[in-house]
mmCIF file of C-alpha atoms in Angstrom:
data_model
loop_
_atom_site.group_PDB
_atom_site.id
_atom_site.type_symbol
_atom_site.label_atom_id
_atom_site.label_comp_id
_atom_site.label_asym_id
_atom_site.label_seq_id
_atom_site.Cartn_x
_atom_site.Cartn_y
_atom_site.Cartn_z
ATOM 1 C CA MET V 1 -10.202 10.412 -57.506
ATOM 2 C CA SER V 2 -6.887 11.606 -56.119
ATOM 3 C CA TRP V 3 -5.901 12.455 -52.566
ATOM 4 C CA ASN V 4 -4.905 15.911 -51.505
ATOM 5 C CA PRO V 5 -1.222 15.762 -50.450
ATOM 6 C CA ARG V 6 -2.187 17.349 -47.149
ATOM 7 C CA SER V 7 -4.723 14.573 -46.558
ATOM 8 C CA LYS V 8 -2.068 11.962 -47.329
ATOM 9 C CA HIS V 9 0.313 13.553 -44.834
ATOM 10 C CA ALA V 10 -2.458 13.762 -42.234
ATOM 11 C CA VAL V 11 -3.273 10.069 -42.638
ATOM 12 C CA ILE V 12 0.387 9.080 -42.501
ATOM 13 C CA GLY V 13 0.843 11.267 -39.405
ATOM 14 C CA LEU V 14 -2.171 9.660 -37.742
ATOM 15 C CA ILE V 15 -0.821 6.170 -38.481
ATOM 16 C CA VAL V 16 2.553 7.114 -36.993
ATOM 17 C CA VAL V 17 0.905 8.559 -33.874
ATOM 18 C CA LEU V 18 -1.291 5.476 -33.429
ATOM 19 C CA ALA V 19 1.651 3.132 -33.928
ATOM 20 C CA LEU V 20 3.804 5.089 -31.478
ATOM 21 C CA GLY V 21 0.906 5.259 -29.012
ATOM 22 C CA TYR V 22 0.428 1.496 -29.198
ATOM 23 C CA TYR V 23 4.174 0.946 -28.717
ATOM 24 C CA LEU V 24 4.326 3.215 -25.678
ATOM 25 C CA PHE V 25 0.992 2.286 -24.077
ATOM 26 C CA ARG V 26 0.742 -1.351 -25.106
ATOM 27 C CA PRO V 27 -0.526 -3.595 -22.296
ATOM 28 C CA SER V 28 1.539 -6.389 -20.863
ATOM 29 C CA PRO V 29 1.183 -9.777 -22.569
ATOM 30 C CA PRO V 30 -0.658 -12.321 -20.423
ATOM 31 C CA GLY V 31 1.644 -13.239 -17.559
ATOM 32 C CA PRO V 32 2.128 -16.508 -15.690
ATOM 33 C CA MET V 33 -0.639 -17.592 -13.342
ATOM 34 C CA GLY V 34 1.931 -18.588 -10.718
ATOM 35 C CA GLU V 35 5.211 -17.277 -9.386
ATOM 36 C CA ASN V 36 8.243 -16.847 -11.632
ATOM 37 C CA SER V 37 11.210 -15.254 -9.863
ATOM 38 C CA SER V 38 14.383 -14.081 -11.613
ATOM 39 C CA PRO V 39 17.954 -14.894 -10.464
ATOM 40 C CA ASN V 40 18.965 -11.241 -9.896
ATOM 41 C CA GLU V 41 16.163 -10.351 -7.466
ATOM 42 C CA ASP V 42 18.317 -10.310 -4.328
ATOM 43 C CA TYR V 43 20.859 -7.976 -5.955
ATOM 44 C CA LEU V 44 18.199 -5.576 -7.239
ATOM 45 C CA THR V 45 16.242 -5.704 -3.975
ATOM 46 C CA ALA V 46 19.362 -4.529 -2.108
ATOM 47 C CA GLN V 47 19.496 -1.466 -4.370
ATOM 48 C CA ILE V 48 15.785 -0.802 -3.864
ATOM 49 C CA VAL V 49 16.272 -0.967 -0.083
ATOM 50 C CA ALA V 50 19.074 1.609 -0.316
ATOM 51 C CA SER V 51 16.793 3.931 -2.305
ATOM 52 C CA ALA V 52 13.978 3.460 0.229
ATOM 53 C CA LEU V 53 16.253 4.413 3.131
ATOM 54 C CA ALA V 54 17.385 7.503 1.213
ATOM 55 C CA MET V 55 13.705 8.435 0.838
ATOM 56 C CA VAL V 56 13.203 8.101 4.612
ATOM 57 C CA ASN V 57 16.053 10.554 5.224
ATOM 58 C CA MET V 58 14.792 13.020 2.609
ATOM 59 C CA SER V 59 11.262 12.843 4.035
ATOM 60 C CA GLN V 60 12.519 13.697 7.515
ATOM 61 C CA GLN V 61 14.514 16.666 6.212
ATOM 62 C CA TYR V 62 11.672 17.907 4.010
ATOM 63 C CA SER V 63 9.110 17.585 6.806
ATOM 64 C CA SER V 64 11.365 19.575 9.107
ATOM 65 C CA ALA V 65 11.444 22.446 6.615
ATOM 66 C CA HIS V 66 7.833 22.125 5.374
ATOM 67 C CA PRO V 67 5.591 21.006 8.262
ATOM 68 C CA VAL V 68 1.886 20.503 7.640
ATOM 69 C CA PRO V 69 -0.055 22.755 10.046
ATOM 70 C CA GLY V 70 -1.780 20.667 12.709
ATOM 71 C CA TYR V 71 0.076 17.466 11.857
ATOM 72 C CA PRO V 72 0.851 15.316 13.720
ATOM 73 C CA PRO V 73 -1.780 15.957 16.396
ATOM 74 C CA LYS V 74 -0.673 15.986 20.009
ATOM 75 C CA VAL V 75 -3.086 15.291 22.844
ATOM 76 C CA ALA V 76 -2.560 17.218 26.081
ATOM 77 C CA ALA V 77 -3.472 15.855 29.501
ATOM 78 C CA SER V 78 -6.693 17.850 29.276
ATOM 79 C CA GLY V 79 -7.638 15.973 26.125
ATOM 80 C CA ALA V 80 -7.151 19.000 23.863
ATOM 81 C CA VAL V 81 -5.458 18.299 20.542
ATOM 82 C CA THR V 82 -2.532 20.573 19.693
ATOM 83 C CA SER V 83 0.233 20.637 17.072
ATOM 84 C CA SER V 84 3.827 19.865 17.856
ATOM 85 C CA SER V 85 6.725 22.151 16.973
ATOM 86 C CA ALA V 86 9.281 19.432 17.700
ATOM 87 C CA SER V 87 11.451 17.993 14.953
ATOM 88 C CA PRO V 88 9.448 15.376 13.015
ATOM 89 C CA PRO V 89 10.275 11.704 13.445
ATOM 90 C CA TYR V 90 11.699 9.444 10.758
ATOM 91 C CA ARG V 91 8.686 8.042 8.947
ATOM 92 C CA ARG V 92 8.005 5.372 6.355
ATOM 93 C CA ASP V 93 9.446 5.850 2.858
ATOM 94 C CA VAL V 94 5.876 5.874 1.511
ATOM 95 C CA HIS V 95 2.494 6.278 3.211
ATOM 96 C CA SER V 96 4.127 8.598 5.701
ATOM 97 C CA LYS V 97 1.039 10.534 6.832
ATOM 98 C CA THR V 98 -1.244 8.833 9.344
ATOM 99 C CA HIS V 99 -4.869 10.000 9.153
ATOM 100 C CA GLY V 100 -6.122 7.775 11.924
ATOM 101 C CA CYS V 101 -5.159 4.850 14.122
ATOM 102 C CA ILE V 102 -8.496 3.139 14.616
ATOM 103 C CA LYS V 103 -9.666 0.281 16.824
ATOM 104 C CA ALA V 104 -11.805 -2.313 15.067
ATOM 105 C CA LYS V 105 -13.245 -5.803 15.366
ATOM 106 C CA PHE V 106 -12.439 -8.397 12.654
ATOM 107 C CA THR V 107 -14.959 -11.258 12.443
ATOM 108 C CA VAL V 108 -14.990 -14.048 9.842
ATOM 109 C CA LEU V 109 -18.444 -14.741 8.414
ATOM 110 C CA ASP V 110 -20.262 -17.754 9.870
ATOM 111 C CA ASN V 111 -21.613 -18.942 6.506
ATOM 112 C CA LEU V 112 -18.284 -18.743 4.648
ATOM 113 C CA ASP V 113 -17.813 -21.301 1.864
ATOM 114 C CA SER V 114 -15.435 -24.088 2.944
ATOM 115 C CA ARG V 115 -13.052 -23.412 0.023
ATOM 116 C CA PHE V 116 -12.056 -20.129 1.723
ATOM 117 C CA ARG V 117 -11.688 -21.488 5.271
ATOM 118 C CA TYR V 118 -7.925 -21.443 5.641
ATOM 119 C CA GLY V 119 -5.667 -19.624 8.077
ATOM 120 C CA LEU V 120 -7.383 -16.700 9.755
ATOM 121 C CA PHE V 121 -10.529 -17.313 7.711
ATOM 122 C CA ALA V 122 -11.033 -20.665 9.478
ATOM 123 C CA ASP V 123 -11.464 -18.865 12.831
ATOM 124 C CA THR V 124 -14.920 -17.353 13.395
ATOM 125 C CA GLN V 125 -14.057 -15.874 16.804
ATOM 126 C CA PRO V 126 -13.997 -12.048 16.805
ATOM 127 C CA HIS V 127 -10.498 -10.505 16.798
ATOM 128 C CA ASP V 128 -9.470 -7.023 17.864
ATOM 129 C CA ALA V 129 -7.597 -5.119 15.143
ATOM 130 C CA TRP V 130 -5.745 -1.868 14.589
ATOM 131 C CA ILE V 131 -6.351 0.005 11.314
ATOM 132 C CA ARG V 132 -3.941 2.680 10.078
ATOM 133 C CA PHE V 133 -5.310 5.020 7.396
ATOM 134 C CA SER V 134 -2.615 6.898 5.469
ATOM 135 C CA SER V 135 -1.619 8.897 2.393
ATOM 136 C CA GLY V 136 0.979 7.553 0.007
ATOM 137 C CA LYS V 137 3.566 10.318 -0.479
ATOM 138 C CA ALA V 138 7.014 10.030 1.115
ATOM 139 C CA TYR V 139 6.311 13.137 3.216
ATOM 140 C CA PRO V 140 3.110 14.458 4.837
ATOM 141 C CA GLN V 141 1.185 16.943 2.728
ATOM 142 C CA ALA V 142 -2.206 18.643 2.782
ATOM 143 C CA ASP V 143 -5.070 16.207 2.238
ATOM 144 C CA ALA V 144 -6.403 18.155 -0.754
ATOM 145 C CA ASP V 145 -3.323 17.187 -2.788
ATOM 146 C CA ARG V 146 -3.842 14.244 -5.120
ATOM 147 C CA ASP V 147 -2.395 11.070 -3.654
ATOM 148 C CA ALA V 148 -2.861 7.365 -3.039
ATOM 149 C CA ARG V 149 -4.553 6.408 0.247
ATOM 150 C CA GLY V 150 -3.808 3.355 2.356
ATOM 151 C CA MET V 151 -5.575 1.107 4.844
ATOM 152 C CA ALA V 152 -3.257 -1.211 6.817
ATOM 153 C CA ILE V 153 -4.967 -3.778 9.057
ATOM 154 C CA LYS V 154 -3.304 -5.599 11.945
ATOM 155 C CA VAL V 155 -5.511 -8.369 13.355
ATOM 156 C CA MET V 156 -4.615 -9.486 16.891
ATOM 157 C CA GLY V 157 -5.016 -12.790 18.688
ATOM 158 C CA VAL V 158 -3.971 -14.798 15.603
ATOM 159 C CA LYS V 159 -2.158 -17.921 16.779
ATOM 160 C CA GLY V 160 0.396 -19.823 14.726
ATOM 161 C CA GLU V 161 3.898 -19.208 13.397
ATOM 162 C CA LYS V 162 4.247 -16.337 10.929
ATOM 163 C CA LEU V 163 6.356 -16.150 7.774
ATOM 164 C CA LEU V 164 8.732 -13.413 8.973
ATOM 165 C CA ASP V 165 11.486 -15.428 10.616
ATOM 166 C CA GLU V 166 12.636 -12.587 12.882
ATOM 167 C CA PRO V 167 13.078 -12.508 16.672
ATOM 168 C CA GLY V 168 9.726 -11.818 18.276
ATOM 169 C CA LEU V 169 7.836 -11.674 14.968
ATOM 170 C CA LYS V 170 7.595 -15.340 14.039
ATOM 171 C CA GLN V 171 5.567 -16.121 17.173
ATOM 172 C CA ALA V 172 3.676 -12.815 17.410
ATOM 173 C CA GLU V 173 -0.095 -13.373 17.417
ATOM 174 C CA THR V 174 -0.877 -10.806 14.715
ATOM 175 C CA GLN V 175 -1.732 -10.906 10.997
ATOM 176 C CA ASP V 176 -1.276 -7.910 8.652
ATOM 177 C CA PHE V 177 -3.225 -6.897 5.531
ATOM 178 C CA PRO V 178 -1.821 -3.729 3.803
ATOM 179 C CA LEU V 179 -4.257 -2.260 1.244
ATOM 180 C CA MET V 180 -4.526 0.860 -0.951
ATOM 181 C CA ASN V 181 -7.292 2.612 -2.899
ATOM 182 C CA ALA V 182 -6.129 1.427 -6.341
ATOM 183 C CA THR V 183 -6.750 -1.805 -8.204
ATOM 184 C CA GLN V 184 -3.363 -2.027 -9.928
ATOM 185 C CA PHE V 185 0.256 -0.955 -9.551
ATOM 186 C CA PHE V 186 2.122 0.983 -12.260
ATOM 187 C CA ILE V 187 5.413 -0.932 -12.654
ATOM 188 C CA ARG V 188 5.520 -4.524 -13.825
ATOM 189 C CA ASN V 189 8.934 -5.961 -12.876
ATOM 190 C CA ILE V 190 11.834 -5.565 -10.475
ATOM 191 C CA GLU V 191 14.268 -4.107 -13.034
ATOM 192 C CA GLU V 192 11.880 -1.238 -13.783
ATOM 193 C CA TYR V 193 11.041 -0.772 -10.110
ATOM 194 C CA ASN V 194 14.732 -0.473 -9.277
ATOM 195 C CA GLU V 195 15.133 2.286 -11.868
ATOM 196 C CA PHE V 196 12.032 4.059 -10.549
ATOM 197 C CA THR V 197 13.184 4.022 -6.916
ATOM 198 C CA LYS V 198 16.679 5.216 -7.894
ATOM 199 C CA TYR V 199 15.112 8.420 -9.183
ATOM 200 C CA LEU V 200 12.906 8.783 -6.095
ATOM 201 C CA GLY V 201 15.912 8.313 -3.825
ATOM 202 C CA SER V 202 18.027 10.833 -5.736
ATOM 203 C CA GLY V 203 16.318 13.920 -4.325
ATOM 204 C CA LEU V 204 13.251 16.105 -4.744
ATOM 205 C CA GLY V 205 11.892 17.888 -7.790
ATOM 206 C CA ALA V 206 11.125 17.030 -11.400
ATOM 207 C CA ARG V 207 14.082 14.679 -11.915
ATOM 208 C CA ALA V 208 13.019 12.481 -9.002
ATOM 209 C CA ASN V 209 9.310 12.550 -9.859
ATOM 210 C CA TYR V 210 9.475 12.233 -13.657
ATOM 211 C CA GLY V 211 12.982 11.019 -14.486
ATOM 212 C CA TYR V 212 12.024 7.349 -14.709
ATOM 213 C CA PHE V 213 8.868 7.939 -16.742
ATOM 214 C CA LEU V 214 10.716 10.080 -19.316
ATOM 215 C CA GLY V 215 13.757 7.821 -19.578
ATOM 216 C CA GLY V 216 16.051 10.279 -17.814
ATOM 217 C CA PHE V 217 14.498 13.080 -19.924
ATOM 218 C CA SER V 218 15.748 11.413 -23.083
ATOM 219 C CA PRO V 219 14.473 12.863 -26.403
ATOM 220 C CA ASP V 220 14.017 9.280 -27.621
ATOM 221 C CA PRO V 221 10.374 8.297 -26.885
ATOM 222 C CA ARG V 222 11.315 4.610 -27.053
ATOM 223 C CA LYS V 223 12.994 5.097 -23.651
ATOM 224 C CA TRP V 224 9.915 6.644 -22.079
ATOM 225 C CA HIS V 225 7.505 4.745 -19.823
ATOM 226 C CA LEU V 226 4.205 6.362 -20.735
ATOM 227 C CA ARG V 227 1.982 3.422 -19.822
ATOM 228 C CA GLU V 228 3.627 3.343 -16.400
ATOM 229 C CA PHE V 229 3.156 7.111 -16.119
ATOM 230 C CA TRP V 230 -0.522 6.817 -17.012
ATOM 231 C CA LEU V 231 -1.058 4.035 -14.467
ATOM 232 C CA GLY V 232 0.916 5.959 -11.850
ATOM 233 C CA MET V 233 -1.196 9.080 -12.351
ATOM 234 C CA LYS V 234 -4.333 6.947 -11.891
ATOM 235 C CA THR V 235 -3.175 6.097 -8.358
ATOM 236 C CA LEU V 236 -2.972 9.814 -7.477
ATOM 237 C CA LYS V 237 -6.630 10.437 -6.758
ATOM 238 C CA SER V 238 -8.484 13.419 -5.392
ATOM 239 C CA ALA V 239 -9.138 13.046 -1.690
ATOM 240 C CA PRO V 240 -12.361 11.138 -0.943
ATOM 241 C CA ASP V 241 -15.145 12.649 1.158
ATOM 242 C CA SER V 242 -14.326 10.029 3.772
ATOM 243 C CA LEU V 243 -11.739 7.267 4.125
ATOM 244 C CA LEU V 244 -14.472 5.280 5.867
ATOM 245 C CA ASN V 245 -16.440 5.322 2.570
ATOM 246 C CA THR V 246 -13.468 4.289 0.406
ATOM 247 C CA GLN V 247 -12.771 0.844 -1.063
ATOM 248 C CA PHE V 248 -9.213 -0.481 -0.685
ATOM 249 C CA TYR V 249 -7.355 -3.277 -2.518
ATOM 250 C CA SER V 250 -4.267 -5.432 -2.017
ATOM 251 C CA VAL V 251 -3.170 -4.923 -5.681
ATOM 252 C CA SER V 252 -0.756 -7.873 -5.303
ATOM 253 C CA ALA V 253 -1.733 -11.536 -4.925
ATOM 254 C CA TYR V 254 -1.646 -14.021 -2.039
ATOM 255 C CA LYS V 255 -2.050 -17.722 -1.493
ATOM 256 C CA LEU V 256 -5.184 -18.900 0.262
ATOM 257 C CA GLY V 257 -4.584 -22.389 1.507
ATOM 258 C CA PRO V 258 -2.585 -24.921 -0.537
ATOM 259 C CA SER V 259 -3.682 -24.075 -4.076
ATOM 260 C CA MET V 260 -5.841 -20.953 -4.432
ATOM 261 C CA ASN V 261 -4.425 -17.531 -5.383
ATOM 262 C CA VAL V 262 -6.425 -14.443 -4.368
ATOM 263 C CA LYS V 263 -6.372 -10.686 -4.062
ATOM 264 C CA TYR V 264 -7.934 -8.811 -1.145
ATOM 265 C CA SER V 265 -10.267 -5.846 -0.862
ATOM 266 C CA ALA V 266 -12.042 -3.976 1.938
ATOM 267 C CA ARG V 267 -15.323 -2.381 0.841
ATOM 268 C CA PRO V 268 -17.559 -0.160 2.989
ATOM 269 C CA CYS V 269 -20.631 -2.061 4.171
ATOM 270 C CA ASP V 270 -22.996 0.808 3.372
ATOM 271 C CA GLU V 271 -23.166 4.317 1.976
ATOM 272 C CA SER V 272 -23.218 6.263 5.239
ATOM 273 C CA PRO V 273 -22.806 9.985 4.500
ATOM 274 C CA ALA V 274 -19.494 11.641 5.240
ATOM 275 C CA ALA V 275 -19.363 14.091 8.117
ATOM 276 C CA ASP V 276 -19.472 17.754 7.148
ATOM 277 C CA VAL V 277 -15.992 19.230 7.601
ATOM 278 C CA ASP V 278 -13.960 22.093 6.155
ATOM 279 C CA ARG V 279 -12.098 20.594 3.194
ATOM 280 C CA SER V 280 -9.640 23.487 3.205
ATOM 281 C CA ASP V 281 -8.270 22.067 6.461
ATOM 282 C CA PRO V 282 -4.961 20.348 5.521
ATOM 283 C CA ASN V 283 -5.996 17.421 7.758
ATOM 284 C CA PHE V 284 -9.674 17.209 6.868
ATOM 285 C CA LEU V 285 -9.588 13.427 6.279
ATOM 286 C CA ARG V 286 -8.694 12.968 9.938
ATOM 287 C CA ARG V 287 -11.217 15.602 11.020
ATOM 288 C CA GLU V 288 -13.950 13.804 9.087
ATOM 289 C CA MET V 289 -13.249 10.490 10.825
ATOM 290 C CA VAL V 290 -13.075 12.209 14.238
ATOM 291 C CA LYS V 291 -16.491 13.758 13.649
ATOM 292 C CA ARG V 292 -17.950 10.604 12.064
ATOM 293 C CA LEU V 293 -16.898 8.307 14.935
ATOM 294 C CA ALA V 294 -17.905 10.682 17.727
ATOM 295 C CA GLY V 295 -21.043 10.001 19.749
ATOM 296 C CA ALA V 296 -23.013 7.172 18.154
ATOM 297 C CA GLY V 297 -21.050 7.181 14.894
ATOM 298 C CA LYS V 298 -19.622 3.950 13.542
ATOM 299 C CA ALA V 299 -18.341 2.358 10.329
ATOM 300 C CA CYS V 300 -17.981 -1.064 8.760
ATOM 301 C CA PHE V 301 -15.996 -2.746 5.968
ATOM 302 C CA LEU V 302 -16.511 -6.089 4.263
ATOM 303 C CA PHE V 303 -13.154 -7.849 3.908
ATOM 304 C CA MET V 304 -13.193 -9.799 0.635
ATOM 305 C CA VAL V 305 -11.140 -12.151 -1.533
ATOM 306 C CA GLN V 306 -11.006 -12.362 -5.331
ATOM 307 C CA PRO V 307 -10.058 -15.891 -6.486
ATOM 308 C CA GLN V 308 -7.814 -16.291 -9.513
ATOM 309 C CA VAL V 309 -9.577 -18.063 -12.400
ATOM 310 C CA ALA V 310 -7.679 -20.396 -14.728
ATOM 311 C CA GLY V 311 -7.572 -19.278 -18.354
ATOM 312 C CA LYS V 312 -8.201 -15.594 -17.578
ATOM 313 C CA ASP V 313 -5.677 -12.753 -17.699
ATOM 314 C CA MET V 314 -5.034 -12.772 -13.947
ATOM 315 C CA PRO V 315 -1.235 -12.909 -13.559
ATOM 316 C CA VAL V 316 0.568 -13.082 -10.234
ATOM 317 C CA GLU V 317 3.875 -11.491 -11.278
ATOM 318 C CA ASP V 318 2.517 -8.447 -13.145
ATOM 319 C CA THR V 319 0.599 -6.170 -10.773
ATOM 320 C CA THR V 320 -0.083 -3.626 -13.549
ATOM 321 C CA VAL V 321 -2.839 -5.993 -14.726
ATOM 322 C CA GLU V 322 -6.124 -5.577 -12.892
ATOM 323 C CA TRP V 323 -7.973 -8.817 -12.223
ATOM 324 C CA SER V 324 -11.379 -8.327 -13.811
ATOM 325 C CA GLU V 325 -14.331 -8.542 -11.443
ATOM 326 C CA LYS V 326 -16.372 -9.817 -14.392
ATOM 327 C CA ASP V 327 -14.080 -12.848 -14.521
ATOM 328 C CA SER V 328 -14.000 -13.225 -10.737
ATOM 329 C CA PRO V 329 -16.130 -11.119 -8.357
ATOM 330 C CA PHE V 330 -14.893 -10.340 -4.852
ATOM 331 C CA VAL V 331 -16.361 -12.660 -2.200
ATOM 332 C CA PRO V 332 -16.917 -11.371 1.385
ATOM 333 C CA VAL V 333 -15.086 -13.447 4.007
ATOM 334 C CA ALA V 334 -15.178 -11.201 7.105
ATOM 335 C CA ARG V 335 -16.477 -7.938 8.574
ATOM 336 C CA LEU V 336 -14.461 -5.097 10.082
ATOM 337 C CA GLU V 337 -16.644 -3.270 12.584
ATOM 338 C CA ILE V 338 -15.500 0.173 13.763
ATOM 339 C CA ALA V 339 -17.328 1.320 16.890
ATOM 340 C CA PRO V 340 -17.695 4.945 18.056
ATOM 341 C CA GLN V 341 -14.389 6.117 19.513
ATOM 342 C CA GLN V 342 -11.944 8.932 20.097
ATOM 343 C CA PHE V 343 -8.751 7.963 18.317
ATOM 344 C CA GLU V 344 -6.490 11.003 17.975
ATOM 345 C CA GLN V 345 -4.509 10.008 21.055
ATOM 346 C CA ASN V 346 -3.638 6.717 19.282
ATOM 347 C CA ASN V 347 -1.505 8.375 16.580
ATOM 348 C CA ASP V 348 1.822 7.321 18.098
ATOM 349 C CA VAL V 349 0.585 3.733 18.380
ATOM 350 C CA CYS V 350 0.385 3.304 14.599
ATOM 351 C CA GLU V 351 3.564 5.318 14.061
ATOM 352 C CA ASN V 352 5.430 2.731 16.130
ATOM 353 C CA LEU V 353 3.697 -0.312 14.660
ATOM 354 C CA SER V 354 4.985 -2.111 11.584
ATOM 355 C CA PHE V 355 2.672 -3.453 8.860
ATOM 356 C CA SER V 356 4.004 -6.006 6.370
ATOM 357 C CA PRO V 357 2.268 -8.462 4.013
ATOM 358 C CA TRP V 358 4.864 -10.993 5.197
ATOM 359 C CA HIS V 359 3.748 -10.753 8.807
ATOM 360 C CA SER V 360 1.317 -13.500 7.953
ATOM 361 C CA LEU V 361 0.247 -17.065 8.482
ATOM 362 C CA PRO V 362 1.605 -19.425 5.781
ATOM 363 C CA GLU V 363 -1.967 -19.971 4.535
ATOM 364 C CA HIS V 364 -1.942 -16.314 3.377
ATOM 365 C CA ARG V 365 1.577 -16.217 1.897
ATOM 366 C CA PRO V 366 2.283 -13.168 -0.321
ATOM 367 C CA ILE V 367 3.228 -14.072 -3.897
ATOM 368 C CA GLY V 368 4.595 -12.194 -6.909
ATOM 369 C CA VAL V 369 7.648 -9.996 -7.418
ATOM 370 C CA MET V 370 6.276 -6.850 -5.785
ATOM 371 C CA ASN V 371 5.508 -8.810 -2.646
ATOM 372 C CA ARG V 372 8.973 -10.374 -2.681
ATOM 373 C CA ILE V 373 10.484 -6.881 -2.872
ATOM 374 C CA ARG V 374 8.308 -5.704 0.001
ATOM 375 C CA LYS V 375 9.608 -8.440 2.291
ATOM 376 C CA ALA V 376 13.098 -6.919 2.557
ATOM 377 C CA VAL V 377 12.124 -3.262 2.031
ATOM 378 C CA TYR V 378 9.435 -3.172 4.721
ATOM 379 C CA LEU V 379 11.633 -4.961 7.232
ATOM 380 C CA GLU V 380 14.658 -2.708 6.678
ATOM 381 C CA VAL V 381 12.702 0.552 6.630
ATOM 382 C CA SER V 382 10.984 -0.508 9.845
ATOM 383 C CA ARG V 383 14.316 -1.302 11.477
ATOM 384 C CA TYR V 384 15.897 1.946 10.341
ATOM 385 C CA ARG V 385 13.171 4.366 11.368
ATOM 386 C CA ARG V 386 12.779 2.689 14.765
ATOM 387 C CA GLU V 387 16.500 2.919 15.387
ATOM 388 C CA MET V 388 16.537 6.599 14.373
ATOM 389 C CA ASN V 389 13.476 7.333 16.533
ATOM 390 C CA GLY V 390 14.662 5.244 19.490
ATOM 391 C CA ALA V 391 11.437 3.227 19.364
ATOM 392 C CA PRO V 392 11.387 -0.509 20.176
ATOM 393 C CA LEU V 393 9.939 -2.918 17.650
ATOM 394 C CA CYS V 394 6.900 -4.651 19.076
ATOM 395 C CA GLU V 395 3.693 -6.391 18.114
ATOM 396 C CA PRO V 396 0.449 -5.559 19.935
ATOM 397 C CA SER V 397 -1.700 -8.066 21.787
ATOM 398 C CA GLY V 398 -4.470 -5.654 22.757
ATOM 399 C CA PHE V 399 -5.636 -2.042 22.902
ATOM 400 C CA ASP V 400 -4.057 0.781 24.868
ATOM 401 C CA ASP V 401 -4.633 4.475 24.220
ATOM 402 C CA LYS V 402 -0.990 5.406 24.757
ATOM 403 C CA ASN V 403 1.047 2.373 23.729
ATOM 404 C CA PRO V 404 0.262 -0.980 22.159
ATOM 405 C CA VAL V 405 0.328 -3.882 24.589
ATOM 406 C CA CYS V 406 3.248 -5.648 22.975
ATOM 407 C CA GLU V 407 6.294 -7.798 23.287
ATOM 408 C CA PRO V 408 9.500 -5.803 22.609
ATOM 409 C CA VAL V 409 11.569 -7.208 19.763
ATOM 410 C CA GLN V 410 15.340 -6.780 19.523
ATOM 411 C CA ALA V 411 16.180 -5.438 16.053
ATOM 412 C CA THR V 412 19.204 -7.072 14.454
ATOM 413 C CA GLN V 413 22.104 -5.005 13.161
ATOM 414 C CA ALA V 414 22.105 -6.582 9.700
ATOM 415 C CA SER V 415 20.754 -4.489 6.868
ATOM 416 C CA ALA V 416 19.275 -5.671 3.593
ATOM 417 C CA SER V 417 21.461 -3.133 1.835
ATOM 418 C CA THR V 418 24.398 -5.384 2.682
ATOM 419 C CA ASN V 419 22.535 -8.664 3.121
ATOM 420 C CA PRO V 420 19.589 -8.607 0.710
ATOM 421 C CA ALA V 421 18.539 -12.241 1.010
ATOM 422 C CA PRO V 422 14.818 -12.429 1.795
ATOM 423 C CA GLN V 423 14.382 -12.396 5.532
ATOM 424 C CA THR V 424 4.853 -2.426 -0.269
ATOM 425 C CA GLY V 425 2.726 -0.779 5.448
ATOM 426 C CA LYS V 426 6.198 -0.650 7.087
#
């Protein structure tokens, strides 16, 4: 029996497609369980910082020309919410749109296993906390657009020296946990991340958005980054019915105590229905939370850790690899209780706060390359936008509807773009 030449060509073509698909989409080989930094990280981080600051400038210019109706909200003395026609402030390079600045209570579980009782998780006293819900793009856009969503938590009343050795921050009694609604990142190392951010910082349009993934629009598919593109598109999700019903993840890893490595997640405590709002409203995610938390409305999240398990594919350095919950389920360690409240007047509070994984007790030290990048990037973006907005850097010690009760911090003049030595929520 002989093959039809067309069948032979079809089979050969299929083999070529499968081989090329495997080459382009192949997963990362199992990475190291611990940290493994490279000698050029400071140099590359300086370039990434420069790209991030360029994104801040572009975002401000774009937002000036393309404002989102009704954003940001402004609260008049009468309590009515209006929109501002003033020039927009300089915002974060990513997660620029604030959906809500929410007051919460963070309480460690009484019956927590002793192996998790380190740092903040050793303190069972309730702590006040600010939560900033956000969208991931570099400029505010309508909520219906596909995007990543963020949940940045700042727990107050946390005693002990913090890892950020900056004036006013090392002794500040706060602990940050930046999270997003994805389980994995889409770029695996600092060299690739530097190339990606160079395109983002180069301007708007197709070249900035797709240049990295298509190898500078090269016709050679070996230069493309299709696996990264696929993972990146997975982070751009349709808007949820409610941010209060959304699960968020740290994506990157952290120490817990002297030897354990973990990832974090915040999962809604129950399946409370979302409030009924007009989803054609460009700010309907905020409107939903306003309606949900009015009157007797409330919300709750379980704050959880996922321990790394020896012998499993759970690398620290490669955040494109999702840690399997079959290998290691998330374990609740605390509850975040959100009481009924009116929060729209708090918008400027979260705009002026800074959230960084490195604003942390040593027992929760961030680990892995993406966290090491974030240390300099978050600090420099925070410094820059505060300087441009004329806003003092401060850390809150309590709740205030207009301004956080905080200790002003003098920002230094040094910039990581010229001094990148370590000093993704800014």
